[in-house]
Coordinates of C-alpha atoms in Angstrom, one line a residue:
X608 CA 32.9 -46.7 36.0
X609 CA 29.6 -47.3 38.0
X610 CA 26.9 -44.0 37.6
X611 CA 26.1 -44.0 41.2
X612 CA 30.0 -43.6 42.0
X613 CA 30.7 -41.2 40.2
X614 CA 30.5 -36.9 41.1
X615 CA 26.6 -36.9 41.3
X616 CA 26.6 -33.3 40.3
X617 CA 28.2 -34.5 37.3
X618 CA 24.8 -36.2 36.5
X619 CA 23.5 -32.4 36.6
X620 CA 26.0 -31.3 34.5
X621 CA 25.9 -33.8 31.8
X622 CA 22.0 -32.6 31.3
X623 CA 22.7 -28.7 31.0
X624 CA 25.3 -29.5 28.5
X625 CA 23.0 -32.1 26.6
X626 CA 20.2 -30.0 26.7
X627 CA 22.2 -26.5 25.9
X628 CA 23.5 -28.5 23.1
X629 CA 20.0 -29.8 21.6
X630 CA 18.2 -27.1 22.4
X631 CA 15.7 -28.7 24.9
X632 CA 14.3 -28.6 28.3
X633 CA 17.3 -29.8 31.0
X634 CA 14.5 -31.6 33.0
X635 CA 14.1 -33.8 29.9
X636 CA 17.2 -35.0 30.2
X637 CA 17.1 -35.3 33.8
X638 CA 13.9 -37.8 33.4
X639 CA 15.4 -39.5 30.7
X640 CA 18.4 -40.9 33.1
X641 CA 16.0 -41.3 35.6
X642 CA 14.2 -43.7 33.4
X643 CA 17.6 -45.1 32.3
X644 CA 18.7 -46.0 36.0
X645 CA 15.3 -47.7 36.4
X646 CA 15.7 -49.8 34.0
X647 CA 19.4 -50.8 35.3
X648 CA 17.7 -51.3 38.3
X649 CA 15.2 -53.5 37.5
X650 CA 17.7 -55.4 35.6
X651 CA 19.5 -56.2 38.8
X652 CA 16.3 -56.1 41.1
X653 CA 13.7 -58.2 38.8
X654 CA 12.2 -56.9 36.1
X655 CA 8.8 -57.6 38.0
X656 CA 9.2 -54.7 40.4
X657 CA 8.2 -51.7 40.2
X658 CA 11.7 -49.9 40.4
X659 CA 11.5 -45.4 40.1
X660 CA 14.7 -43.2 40.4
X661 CA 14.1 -39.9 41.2
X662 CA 17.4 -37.0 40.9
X663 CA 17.5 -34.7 43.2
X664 CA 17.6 -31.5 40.7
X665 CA 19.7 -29.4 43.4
X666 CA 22.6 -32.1 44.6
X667 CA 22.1 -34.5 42.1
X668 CA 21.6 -38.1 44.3
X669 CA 19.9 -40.7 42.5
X670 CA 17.4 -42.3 44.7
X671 CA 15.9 -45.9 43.8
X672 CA 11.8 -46.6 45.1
X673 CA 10.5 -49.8 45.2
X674 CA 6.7 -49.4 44.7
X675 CA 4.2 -51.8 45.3
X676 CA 0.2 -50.8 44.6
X677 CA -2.7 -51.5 46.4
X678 CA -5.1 -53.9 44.5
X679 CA -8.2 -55.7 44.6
X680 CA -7.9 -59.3 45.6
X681 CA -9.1 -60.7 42.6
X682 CA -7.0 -58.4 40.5
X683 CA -4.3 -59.2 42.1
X684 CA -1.2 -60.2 39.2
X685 CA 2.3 -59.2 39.8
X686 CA 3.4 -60.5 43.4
X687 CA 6.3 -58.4 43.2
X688 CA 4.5 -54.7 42.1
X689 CA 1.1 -55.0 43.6
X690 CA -0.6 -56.5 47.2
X691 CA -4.4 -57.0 48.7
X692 CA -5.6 -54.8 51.2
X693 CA -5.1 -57.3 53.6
X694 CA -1.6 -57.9 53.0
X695 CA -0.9 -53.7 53.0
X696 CA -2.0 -54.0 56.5
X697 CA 1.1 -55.0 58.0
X698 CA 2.4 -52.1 56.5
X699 CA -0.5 -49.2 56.6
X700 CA -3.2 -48.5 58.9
X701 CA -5.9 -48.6 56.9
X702 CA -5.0 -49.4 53.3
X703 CA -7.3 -48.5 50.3
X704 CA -7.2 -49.7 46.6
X705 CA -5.1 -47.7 44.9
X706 CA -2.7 -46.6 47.5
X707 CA 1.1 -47.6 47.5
X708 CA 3.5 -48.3 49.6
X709 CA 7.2 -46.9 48.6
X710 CA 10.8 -48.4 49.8
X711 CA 13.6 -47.2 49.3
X712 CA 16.3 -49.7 48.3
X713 CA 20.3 -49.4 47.8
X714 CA 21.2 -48.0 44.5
X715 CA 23.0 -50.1 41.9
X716 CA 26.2 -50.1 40.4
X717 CA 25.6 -50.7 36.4
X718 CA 27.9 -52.6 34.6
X719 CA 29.2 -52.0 30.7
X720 CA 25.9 -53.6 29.9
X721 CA 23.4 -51.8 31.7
X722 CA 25.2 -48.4 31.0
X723 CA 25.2 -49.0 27.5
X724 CA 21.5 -49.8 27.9
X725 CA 20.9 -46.9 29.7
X726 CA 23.0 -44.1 27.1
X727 CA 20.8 -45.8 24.5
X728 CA 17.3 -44.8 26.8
X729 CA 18.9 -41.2 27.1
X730 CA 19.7 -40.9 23.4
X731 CA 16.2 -41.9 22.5
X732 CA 14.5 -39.5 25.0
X733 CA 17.0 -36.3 23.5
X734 CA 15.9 -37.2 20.3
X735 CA 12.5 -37.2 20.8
X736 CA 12.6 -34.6 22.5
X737 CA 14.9 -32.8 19.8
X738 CA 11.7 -33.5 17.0
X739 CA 8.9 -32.1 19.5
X740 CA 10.8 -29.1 20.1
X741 CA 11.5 -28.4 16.1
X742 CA 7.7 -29.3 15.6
X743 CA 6.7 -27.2 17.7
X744 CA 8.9 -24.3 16.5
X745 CA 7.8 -24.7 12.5
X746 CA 4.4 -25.5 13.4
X747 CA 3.0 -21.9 13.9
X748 CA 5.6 -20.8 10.8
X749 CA 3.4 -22.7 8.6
X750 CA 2.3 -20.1 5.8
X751 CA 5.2 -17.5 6.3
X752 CA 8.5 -17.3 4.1
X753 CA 11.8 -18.5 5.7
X754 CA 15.2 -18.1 4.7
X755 CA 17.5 -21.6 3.9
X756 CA 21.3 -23.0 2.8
X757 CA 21.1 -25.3 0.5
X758 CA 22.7 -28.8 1.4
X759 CA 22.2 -31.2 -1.0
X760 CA 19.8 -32.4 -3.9
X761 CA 18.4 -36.4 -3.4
X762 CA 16.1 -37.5 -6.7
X763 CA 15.2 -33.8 -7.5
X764 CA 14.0 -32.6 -4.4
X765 CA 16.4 -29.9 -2.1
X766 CA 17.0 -30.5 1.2
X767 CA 17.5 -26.7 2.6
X768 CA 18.7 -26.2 5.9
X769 CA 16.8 -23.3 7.8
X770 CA 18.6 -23.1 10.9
X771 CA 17.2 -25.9 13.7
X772 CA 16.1 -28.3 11.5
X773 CA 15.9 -28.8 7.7
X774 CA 13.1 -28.3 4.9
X775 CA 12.2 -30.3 1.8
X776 CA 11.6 -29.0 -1.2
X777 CA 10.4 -31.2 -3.2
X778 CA 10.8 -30.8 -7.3
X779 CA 7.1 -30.4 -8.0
X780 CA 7.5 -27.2 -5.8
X781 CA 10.6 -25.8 -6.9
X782 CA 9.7 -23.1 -10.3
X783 CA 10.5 -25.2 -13.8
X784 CA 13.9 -23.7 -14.6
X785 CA 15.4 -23.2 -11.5
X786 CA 18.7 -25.4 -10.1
X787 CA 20.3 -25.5 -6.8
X788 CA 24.1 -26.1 -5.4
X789 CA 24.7 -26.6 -2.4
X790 CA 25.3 -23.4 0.2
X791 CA 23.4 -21.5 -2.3
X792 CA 20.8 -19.3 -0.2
X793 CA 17.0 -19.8 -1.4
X794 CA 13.6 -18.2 0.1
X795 CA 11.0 -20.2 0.8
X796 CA 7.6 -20.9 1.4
X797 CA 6.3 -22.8 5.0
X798 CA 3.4 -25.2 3.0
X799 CA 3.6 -28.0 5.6
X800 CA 4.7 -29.0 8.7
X801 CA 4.1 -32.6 9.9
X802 CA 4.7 -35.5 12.5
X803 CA 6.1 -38.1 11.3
X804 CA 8.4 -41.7 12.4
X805 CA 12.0 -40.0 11.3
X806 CA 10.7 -36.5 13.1
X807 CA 9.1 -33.7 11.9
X808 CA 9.1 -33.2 8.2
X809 CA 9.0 -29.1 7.2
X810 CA 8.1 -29.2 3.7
X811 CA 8.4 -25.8 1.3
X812 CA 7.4 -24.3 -1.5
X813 CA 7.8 -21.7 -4.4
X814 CA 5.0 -22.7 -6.6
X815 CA 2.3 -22.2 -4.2
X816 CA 0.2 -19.3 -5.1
X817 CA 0.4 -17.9 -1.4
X818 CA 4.4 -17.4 -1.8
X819 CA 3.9 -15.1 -4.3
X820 CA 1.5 -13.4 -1.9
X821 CA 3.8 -13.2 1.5
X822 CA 6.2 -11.7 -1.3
X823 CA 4.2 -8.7 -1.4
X824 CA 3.3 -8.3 1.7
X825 CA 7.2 -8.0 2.5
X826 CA 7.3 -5.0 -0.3
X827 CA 4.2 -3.4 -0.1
X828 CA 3.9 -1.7 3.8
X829 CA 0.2 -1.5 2.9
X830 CA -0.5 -5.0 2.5
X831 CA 1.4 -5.7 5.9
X832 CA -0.6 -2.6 7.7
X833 CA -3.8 -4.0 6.1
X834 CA -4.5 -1.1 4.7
X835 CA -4.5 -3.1 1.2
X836 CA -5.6 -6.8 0.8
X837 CA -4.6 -9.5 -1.2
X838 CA -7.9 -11.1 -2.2
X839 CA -7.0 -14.3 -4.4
X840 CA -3.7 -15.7 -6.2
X841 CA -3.7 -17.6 -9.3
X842 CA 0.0 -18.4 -10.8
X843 CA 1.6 -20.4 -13.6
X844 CA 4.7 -21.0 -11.8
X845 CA 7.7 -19.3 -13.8
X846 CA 5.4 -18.0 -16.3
X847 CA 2.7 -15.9 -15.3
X848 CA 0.4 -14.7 -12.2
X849 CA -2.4 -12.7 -11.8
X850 CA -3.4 -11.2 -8.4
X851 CA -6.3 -9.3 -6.9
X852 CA -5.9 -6.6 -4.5
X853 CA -8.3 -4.3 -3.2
X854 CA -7.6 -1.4 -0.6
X855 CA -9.3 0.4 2.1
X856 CA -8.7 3.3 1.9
X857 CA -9.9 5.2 -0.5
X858 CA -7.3 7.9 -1.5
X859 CA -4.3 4.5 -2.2
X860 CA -4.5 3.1 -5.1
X861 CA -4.4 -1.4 -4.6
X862 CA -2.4 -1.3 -7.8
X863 CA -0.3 1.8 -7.9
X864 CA 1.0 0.5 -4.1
X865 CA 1.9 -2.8 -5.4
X866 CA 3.3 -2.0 -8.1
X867 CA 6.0 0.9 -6.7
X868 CA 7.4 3.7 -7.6
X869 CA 8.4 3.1 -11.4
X870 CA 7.7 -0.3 -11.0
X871 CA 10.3 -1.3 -7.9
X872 CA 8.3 -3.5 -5.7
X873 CA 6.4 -5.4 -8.2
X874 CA 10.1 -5.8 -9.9
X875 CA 11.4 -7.0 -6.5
X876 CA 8.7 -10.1 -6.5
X877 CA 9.6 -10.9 -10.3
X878 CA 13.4 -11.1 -9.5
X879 CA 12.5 -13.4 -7.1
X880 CA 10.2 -15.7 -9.2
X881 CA 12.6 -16.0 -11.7
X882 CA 10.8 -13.2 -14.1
X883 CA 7.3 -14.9 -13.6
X884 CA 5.0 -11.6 -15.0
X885 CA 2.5 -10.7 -12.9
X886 CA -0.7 -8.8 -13.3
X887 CA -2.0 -6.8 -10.8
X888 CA -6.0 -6.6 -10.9
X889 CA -8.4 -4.5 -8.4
X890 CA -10.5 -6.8 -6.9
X891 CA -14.5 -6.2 -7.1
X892 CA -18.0 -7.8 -5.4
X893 CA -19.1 -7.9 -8.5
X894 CA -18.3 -11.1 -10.2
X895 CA -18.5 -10.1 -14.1
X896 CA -16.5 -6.8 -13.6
X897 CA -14.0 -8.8 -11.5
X898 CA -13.6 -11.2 -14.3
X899 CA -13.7 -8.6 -17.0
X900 CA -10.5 -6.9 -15.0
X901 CA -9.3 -10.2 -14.6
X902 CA -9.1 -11.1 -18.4
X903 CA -6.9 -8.4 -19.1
X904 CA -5.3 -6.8 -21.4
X905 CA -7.5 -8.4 -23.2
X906 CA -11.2 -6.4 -23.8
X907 CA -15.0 -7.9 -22.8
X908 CA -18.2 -6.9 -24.8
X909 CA -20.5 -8.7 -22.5
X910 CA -20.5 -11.1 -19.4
X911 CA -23.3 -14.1 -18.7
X912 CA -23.1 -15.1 -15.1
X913 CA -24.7 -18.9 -14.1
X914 CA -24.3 -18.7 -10.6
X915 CA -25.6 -21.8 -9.3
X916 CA -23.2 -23.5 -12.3
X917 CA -20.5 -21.5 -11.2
X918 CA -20.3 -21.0 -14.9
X919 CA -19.9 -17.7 -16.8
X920 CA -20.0 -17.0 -20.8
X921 CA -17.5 -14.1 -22.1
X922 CA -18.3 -12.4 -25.3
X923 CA -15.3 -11.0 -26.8
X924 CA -14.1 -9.0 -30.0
X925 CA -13.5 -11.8 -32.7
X926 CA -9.7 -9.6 -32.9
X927 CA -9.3 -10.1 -29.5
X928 CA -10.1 -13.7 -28.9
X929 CA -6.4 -15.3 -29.0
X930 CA -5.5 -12.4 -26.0
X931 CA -8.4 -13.5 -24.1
X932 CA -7.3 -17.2 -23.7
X933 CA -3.7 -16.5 -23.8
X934 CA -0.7 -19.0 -24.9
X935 CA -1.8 -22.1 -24.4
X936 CA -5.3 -20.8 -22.9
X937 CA -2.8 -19.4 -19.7
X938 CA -4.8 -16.3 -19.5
X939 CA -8.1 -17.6 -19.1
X940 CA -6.4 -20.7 -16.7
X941 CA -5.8 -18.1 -14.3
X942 CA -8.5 -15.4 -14.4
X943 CA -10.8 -19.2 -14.1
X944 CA -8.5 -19.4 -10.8
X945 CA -8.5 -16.0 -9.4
X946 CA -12.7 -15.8 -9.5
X947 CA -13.2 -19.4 -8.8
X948 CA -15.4 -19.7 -11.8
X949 CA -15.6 -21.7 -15.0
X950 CA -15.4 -19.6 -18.3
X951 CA -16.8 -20.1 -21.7
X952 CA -15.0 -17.3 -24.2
X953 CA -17.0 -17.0 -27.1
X954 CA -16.6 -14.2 -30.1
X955 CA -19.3 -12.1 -31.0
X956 CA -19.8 -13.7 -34.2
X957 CA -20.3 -16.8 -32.5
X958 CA -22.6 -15.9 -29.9
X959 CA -24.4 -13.9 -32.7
X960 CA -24.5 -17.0 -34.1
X961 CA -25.6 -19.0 -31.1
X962 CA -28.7 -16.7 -30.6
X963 CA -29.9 -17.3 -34.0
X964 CA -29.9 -20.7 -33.4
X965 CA -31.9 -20.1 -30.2
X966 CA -34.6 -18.1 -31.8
X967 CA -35.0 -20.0 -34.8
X968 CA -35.6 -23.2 -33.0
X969 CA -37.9 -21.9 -30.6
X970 CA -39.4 -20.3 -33.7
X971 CA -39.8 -24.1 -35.2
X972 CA -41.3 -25.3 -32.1
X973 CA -44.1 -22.4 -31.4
X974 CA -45.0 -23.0 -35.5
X975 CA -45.2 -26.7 -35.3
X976 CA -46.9 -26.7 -31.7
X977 CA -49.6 -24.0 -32.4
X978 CA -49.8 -24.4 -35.9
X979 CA -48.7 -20.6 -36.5
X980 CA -47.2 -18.6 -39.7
X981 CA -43.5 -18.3 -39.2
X982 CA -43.7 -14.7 -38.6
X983 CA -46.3 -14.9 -35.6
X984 CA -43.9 -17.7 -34.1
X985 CA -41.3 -14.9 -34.2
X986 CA -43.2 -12.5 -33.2
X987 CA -43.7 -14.8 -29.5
X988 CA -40.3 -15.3 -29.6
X989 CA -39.7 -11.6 -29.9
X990 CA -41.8 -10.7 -26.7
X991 CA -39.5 -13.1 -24.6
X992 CA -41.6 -16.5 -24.9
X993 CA -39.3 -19.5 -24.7
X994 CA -41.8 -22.6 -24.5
X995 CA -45.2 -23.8 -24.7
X996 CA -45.9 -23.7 -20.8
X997 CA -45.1 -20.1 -20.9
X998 CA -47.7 -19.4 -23.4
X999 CA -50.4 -22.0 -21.8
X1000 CA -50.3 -20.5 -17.9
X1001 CA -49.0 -16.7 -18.7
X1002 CA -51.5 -13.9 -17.6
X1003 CA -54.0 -13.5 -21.0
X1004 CA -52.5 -9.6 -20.7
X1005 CA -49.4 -10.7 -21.7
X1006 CA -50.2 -11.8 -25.1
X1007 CA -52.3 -8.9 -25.6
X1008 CA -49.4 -6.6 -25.7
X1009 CA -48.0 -8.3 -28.7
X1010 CA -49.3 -6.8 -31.8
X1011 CA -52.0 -7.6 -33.9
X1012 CA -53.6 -10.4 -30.9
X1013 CA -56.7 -9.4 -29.6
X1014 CA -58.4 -11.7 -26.6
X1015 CA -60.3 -14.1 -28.5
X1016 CA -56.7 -14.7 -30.4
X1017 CA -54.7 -15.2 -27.2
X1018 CA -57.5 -17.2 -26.1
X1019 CA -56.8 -19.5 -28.8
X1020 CA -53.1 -19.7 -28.4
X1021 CA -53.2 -20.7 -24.6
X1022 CA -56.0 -23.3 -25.6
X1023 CA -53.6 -24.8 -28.3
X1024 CA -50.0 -24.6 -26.3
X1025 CA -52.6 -26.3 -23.2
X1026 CA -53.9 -29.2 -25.6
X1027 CA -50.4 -29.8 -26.8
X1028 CA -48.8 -30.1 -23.7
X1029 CA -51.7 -32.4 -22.5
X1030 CA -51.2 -34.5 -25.1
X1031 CA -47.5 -35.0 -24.7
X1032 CA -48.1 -35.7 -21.1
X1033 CA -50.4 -38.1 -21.6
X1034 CA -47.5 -39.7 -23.8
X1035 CA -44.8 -39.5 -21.6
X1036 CA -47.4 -41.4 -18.7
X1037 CA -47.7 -44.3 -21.1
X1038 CA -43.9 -44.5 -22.2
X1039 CA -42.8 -44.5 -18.1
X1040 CA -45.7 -46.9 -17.6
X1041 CA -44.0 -48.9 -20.4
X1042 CA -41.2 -48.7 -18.9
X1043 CA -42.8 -50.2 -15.5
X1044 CA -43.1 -47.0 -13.1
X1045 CA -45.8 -47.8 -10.4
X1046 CA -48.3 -45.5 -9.1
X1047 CA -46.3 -44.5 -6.0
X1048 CA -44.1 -42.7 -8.6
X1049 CA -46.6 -41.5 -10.5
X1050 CA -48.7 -40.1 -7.7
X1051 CA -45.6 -38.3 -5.9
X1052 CA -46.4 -34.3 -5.6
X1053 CA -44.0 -32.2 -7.9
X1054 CA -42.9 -34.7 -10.3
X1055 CA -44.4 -33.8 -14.1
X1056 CA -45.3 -36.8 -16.6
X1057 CA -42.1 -35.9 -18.8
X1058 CA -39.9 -35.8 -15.3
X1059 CA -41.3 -39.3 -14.5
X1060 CA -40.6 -40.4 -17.9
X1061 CA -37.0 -39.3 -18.0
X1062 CA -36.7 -41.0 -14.0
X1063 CA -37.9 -44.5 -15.7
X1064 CA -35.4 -44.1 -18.6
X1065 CA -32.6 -44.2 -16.1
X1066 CA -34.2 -47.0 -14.3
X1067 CA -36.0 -44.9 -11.0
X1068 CA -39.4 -46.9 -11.2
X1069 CA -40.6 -46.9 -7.6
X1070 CA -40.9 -44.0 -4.7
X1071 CA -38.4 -46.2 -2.9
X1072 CA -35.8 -45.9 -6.0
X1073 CA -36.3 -42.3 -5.8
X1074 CA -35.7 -41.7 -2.2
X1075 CA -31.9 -42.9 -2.4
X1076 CA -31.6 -40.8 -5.1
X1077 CA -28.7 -38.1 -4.1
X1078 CA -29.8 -34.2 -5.2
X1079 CA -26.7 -33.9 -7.5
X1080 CA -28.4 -37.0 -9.5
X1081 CA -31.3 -35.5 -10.0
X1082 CA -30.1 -31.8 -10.4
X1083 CA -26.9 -32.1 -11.9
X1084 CA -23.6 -30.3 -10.2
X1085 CA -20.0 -29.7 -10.9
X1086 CA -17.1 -31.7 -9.4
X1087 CA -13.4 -31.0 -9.1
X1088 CA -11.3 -34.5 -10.5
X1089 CA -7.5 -33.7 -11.4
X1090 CA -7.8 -30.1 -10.8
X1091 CA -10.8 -29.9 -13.5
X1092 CA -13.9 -29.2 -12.7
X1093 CA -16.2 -31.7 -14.7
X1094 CA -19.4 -31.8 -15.2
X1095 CA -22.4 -34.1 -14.1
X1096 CA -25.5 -34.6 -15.5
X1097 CA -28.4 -34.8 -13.3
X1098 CA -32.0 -37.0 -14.9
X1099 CA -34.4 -34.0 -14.2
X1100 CA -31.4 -31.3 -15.0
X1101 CA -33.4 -30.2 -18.4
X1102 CA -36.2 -29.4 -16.0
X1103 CA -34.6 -26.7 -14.5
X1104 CA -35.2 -28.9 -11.5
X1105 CA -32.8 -26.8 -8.6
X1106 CA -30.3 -28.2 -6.0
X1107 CA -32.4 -27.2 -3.3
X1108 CA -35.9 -28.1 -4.7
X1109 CA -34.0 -31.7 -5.3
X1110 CA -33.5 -32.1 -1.8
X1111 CA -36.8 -31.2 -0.4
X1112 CA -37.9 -33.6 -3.0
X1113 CA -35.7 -36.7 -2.4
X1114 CA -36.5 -35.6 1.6
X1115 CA -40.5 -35.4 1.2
X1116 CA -40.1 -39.0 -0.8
X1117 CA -38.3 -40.6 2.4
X1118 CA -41.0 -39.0 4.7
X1119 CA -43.4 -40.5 3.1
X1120 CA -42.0 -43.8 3.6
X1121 CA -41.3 -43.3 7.1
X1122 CA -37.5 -43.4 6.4
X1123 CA -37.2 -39.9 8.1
X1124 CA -39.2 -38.9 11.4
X1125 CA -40.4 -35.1 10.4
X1126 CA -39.8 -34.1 13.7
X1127 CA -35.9 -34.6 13.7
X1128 CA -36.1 -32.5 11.1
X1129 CA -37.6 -29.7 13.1
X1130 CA -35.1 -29.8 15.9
X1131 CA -32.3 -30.0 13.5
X1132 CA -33.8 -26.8 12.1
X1133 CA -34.1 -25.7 15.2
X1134 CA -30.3 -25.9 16.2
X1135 CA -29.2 -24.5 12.8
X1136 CA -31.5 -21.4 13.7
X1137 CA -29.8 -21.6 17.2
X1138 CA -26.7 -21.1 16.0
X1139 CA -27.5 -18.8 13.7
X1140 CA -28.9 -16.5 16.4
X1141 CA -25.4 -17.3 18.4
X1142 CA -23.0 -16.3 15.3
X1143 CA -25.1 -13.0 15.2
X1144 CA -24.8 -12.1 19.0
X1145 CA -21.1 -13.1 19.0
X1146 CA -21.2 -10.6 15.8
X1147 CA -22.7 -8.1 17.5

């Protein structure tokens, strides 16, 4: 039977009952058999014309436009959808590009072919509209917990159904031991939500550290009134978890809150993580009493923070070393990812140890440098003197206070450490010359003869060379591959050449050779200030 003959409040009706079915906007559906007779239309009419439907949204008549556009004459292209300004004069007074002019023309009956055509435009237009409306509904749900059915396992990932739409969860996000049948219920964690060809893909989680986290801020009231907040996550899924709270307020407890009377709500999180132990820690500022709390149960005799390295060195008890790093060096794994730092355990008996090593090569280098007994070179190692330049350019004072050296004596030792570093100088010059480093090199501000020697060993020979040097190159820096953070070397790294003083270096270099204008430095120093001053008033 033809559309167009039929009840055309039926046409109304079919799009309530599609759209209270799907979920969606009715006027999507409406528009979607508009477009649907239009095509039917244009079938019949030409598919040259420009054919519109519009539905009356009251009575439901369909009624068919034929719209041709006012062109330019040499744009004119379609006959049959566009006209000049001269020819729109026979039908407007005073046509302008742009304009059109709309008839109406007698509606069309569609035949099995065209309506088949025209359910299949519908279908599509639900169903896109279907995915935008579940996008848009798990979008903002990303990083909350939902509730799901399970309905059926494909190649080890879940497919959960969570009400208008279903979630994935894959295997690498379900906890080790856990298994699924279907209409079991599971809890899960939003981690993404994304577009894609077959609709909107909600995937979940129960590994992610930030489960764990909405977890507790469905037991602990605190956590939810921010009254207590969960500063950083670190889990071994199934295994163990660590987590740093800190409150503010000072008469709760972070810990005692999260943890329950006798133990309830942190027992209600476990149950749900399949028994996965988790350690409570108050959070600090401070870095190395963080971390010390954050190695527990194990005990710390002393922390040594790197803080541009990111790095930090634990002295333990030799008894307590295996509690430190834990089975399988877990404990140490996650107290590295609750403080965002790398850590170096160490006993006592090896840092002990390590020292020793320190002071007696510094020991070696002051004896065979400045010609001294071995117990004067321990003496400067003593007072805190760790090489020669330090002896050469301290204030004379400072070697007075070490015992038995009177001024004509401290004389002496600056002359030798300043005749010994001269003469190695001189012999890193020659080496980098060697080695074919030109004067422009040689002759750049901040660069010592050892720093231009080690440059020239890893083949930077000219000013030009040095200027596409990166900082991290030069000063070393840490990067993340796999999950690890690995280590690279920078050439004047030994120097305790600095990230910063790198890049004023590298920049300065490309001045010089006109690579950089100074002046778009200035302005872009001027913005940064700019918007510096901004962020503080919006502060304010």
């Amino acid at each position: 039977m033809a559309i167009t003959s039929a009840n055309q409040l039926e046409l109304l009706q079919t799009a309530e009952a599609v759209a209270r079915e799907k979920m969606i906007d009715p006027d999507l559906v409406v528009q979607a058999m508009e477009e649907s007779l239009a095509r039917a239309a244009k079938s019949r009419y030409g598919s040259e014309m420009d054919i519109r439907v519009s539905i009356d949204r009251k009575t439901g008549k369909a009624t068919f436009t034929r719209v041709r556009t006012v062109v330019e004459d040499d744009a004119l292209e379609n006959y049959q959808a566009e006209m000049t300004v001269e020819q729109a004069r026979q039908y407007m007074a005073d046509p302008k590009v742009g304009d059109e002019l709309r008839d109406e023309v007698p509606p069309v009956e569609m035949g099995r072919i065209a309506a088949q055509s025209a359910k299949q435009v519908i279908l599509q237009k639900v169903r896109e509209a279907e995915r935008d409306r579940q996008y848009e509904e798990f979008k903002d749900r990303v990083g909350t917990i939902i509730n799901g059915v399970v309905k059926r396992e494909e190649y080890g990932n879940v497919i959960v159904d969570i009400g208008r739409g279903e979630g994935i969860l894959r295997r690498t996000d379900k906890i080790g031991r856990e298994s699924y049948r279907p209409n079991d219920r599971v809890r899960c964690y939003i981690k993404d939500v994304r577009r894609e060809a077959r609709g909107p893909q909600v995937f979940l989680s129960r590994t992610d550290p930030q489960f764990m986290a909405e977890l507790f801020k469905m037991e602990v009231p605190e956590i939810y009134d921010g009254i207590i907040e969960i500063k950083a996550v670190a889990r071994d899924p199934g295994s163990r978890a660590k987590i740093a709270v800190i409150s503010y307020d000072s008469s709760i407890d972070p810990v005692g809150a999260c943890v329950g009377m006798r133990g309830s709500r942190v027992q209600a999180v476990v149950n749900e993580l399949q028994g996965e132990k988790i350690d409570i820690i108050p959070w600090n500022e401070d870095q190395p009493t963080f971390l010390v709390n954050a190695l527990q149960p194990a005990e710390v005799t002393k922390v040594v923070l790197d803080e541009e390295a990111e790095r930090i060195e634990v002295v333990v008890p030799d008894e307590q070393l295996s509690l430190a790093i834990g089975r399988r060096g877990q404990n140490v794994r996650l107290a590295s990812q609750l403080t965002g730092l790398d850590i170096d355990i160490m006993t006592e008996a090896e840092e002990s140890e390590r020292r020793q090593a320190e002071f007696a090569a510094r020991t070696n280098l002051f004896m065979e440098a400045l010609d001294l007994d071995e117990f004067f070179a321990q003496l400067l190692v003593s007072e805190g003197f760790t090489s020669l330049e330090e002896v050469a350019y301290v204030d004379l004072d400072e070697l007075l206070v070490i015992d038995g050296v009177d001024e004509d004596t401290a004389a002496e030792l600056q002359a030798r450490a300043r005749d010994n570093l001269e003469a190695a100088n001189k012999k890193a010059l020659e080496h980098a010359r060697e080695l074919g480093v030109e004067d422009s090199l040689v002759d750049f501000e901040g660069l010592t003869p050892q720093m231009i020697e080690a440059l020239a060993e890893d083949d930077v020979k000219t000013l030009e060379d040095f200027a596409t040097c990166a900082d991290w190159e030069l000063a070393g820096g840490w990067t993340t591959v796999d999950g690890q953070r690995v280590k690279d070397e920078g050439v004047l790294e030994k120097f305790d050449v600095s990230l910063e003083e790198a890049q004023n270096m590298v920049m300065t270099a490309r001045i010089q050779l006109g690579w950089v204008d100074p002046a778009d430095l200035v302005s872009e120093e001027d913005a940064e200030e700019a918007d510096g001053l901004e962020e503080e008033e919006a502060g304010a």
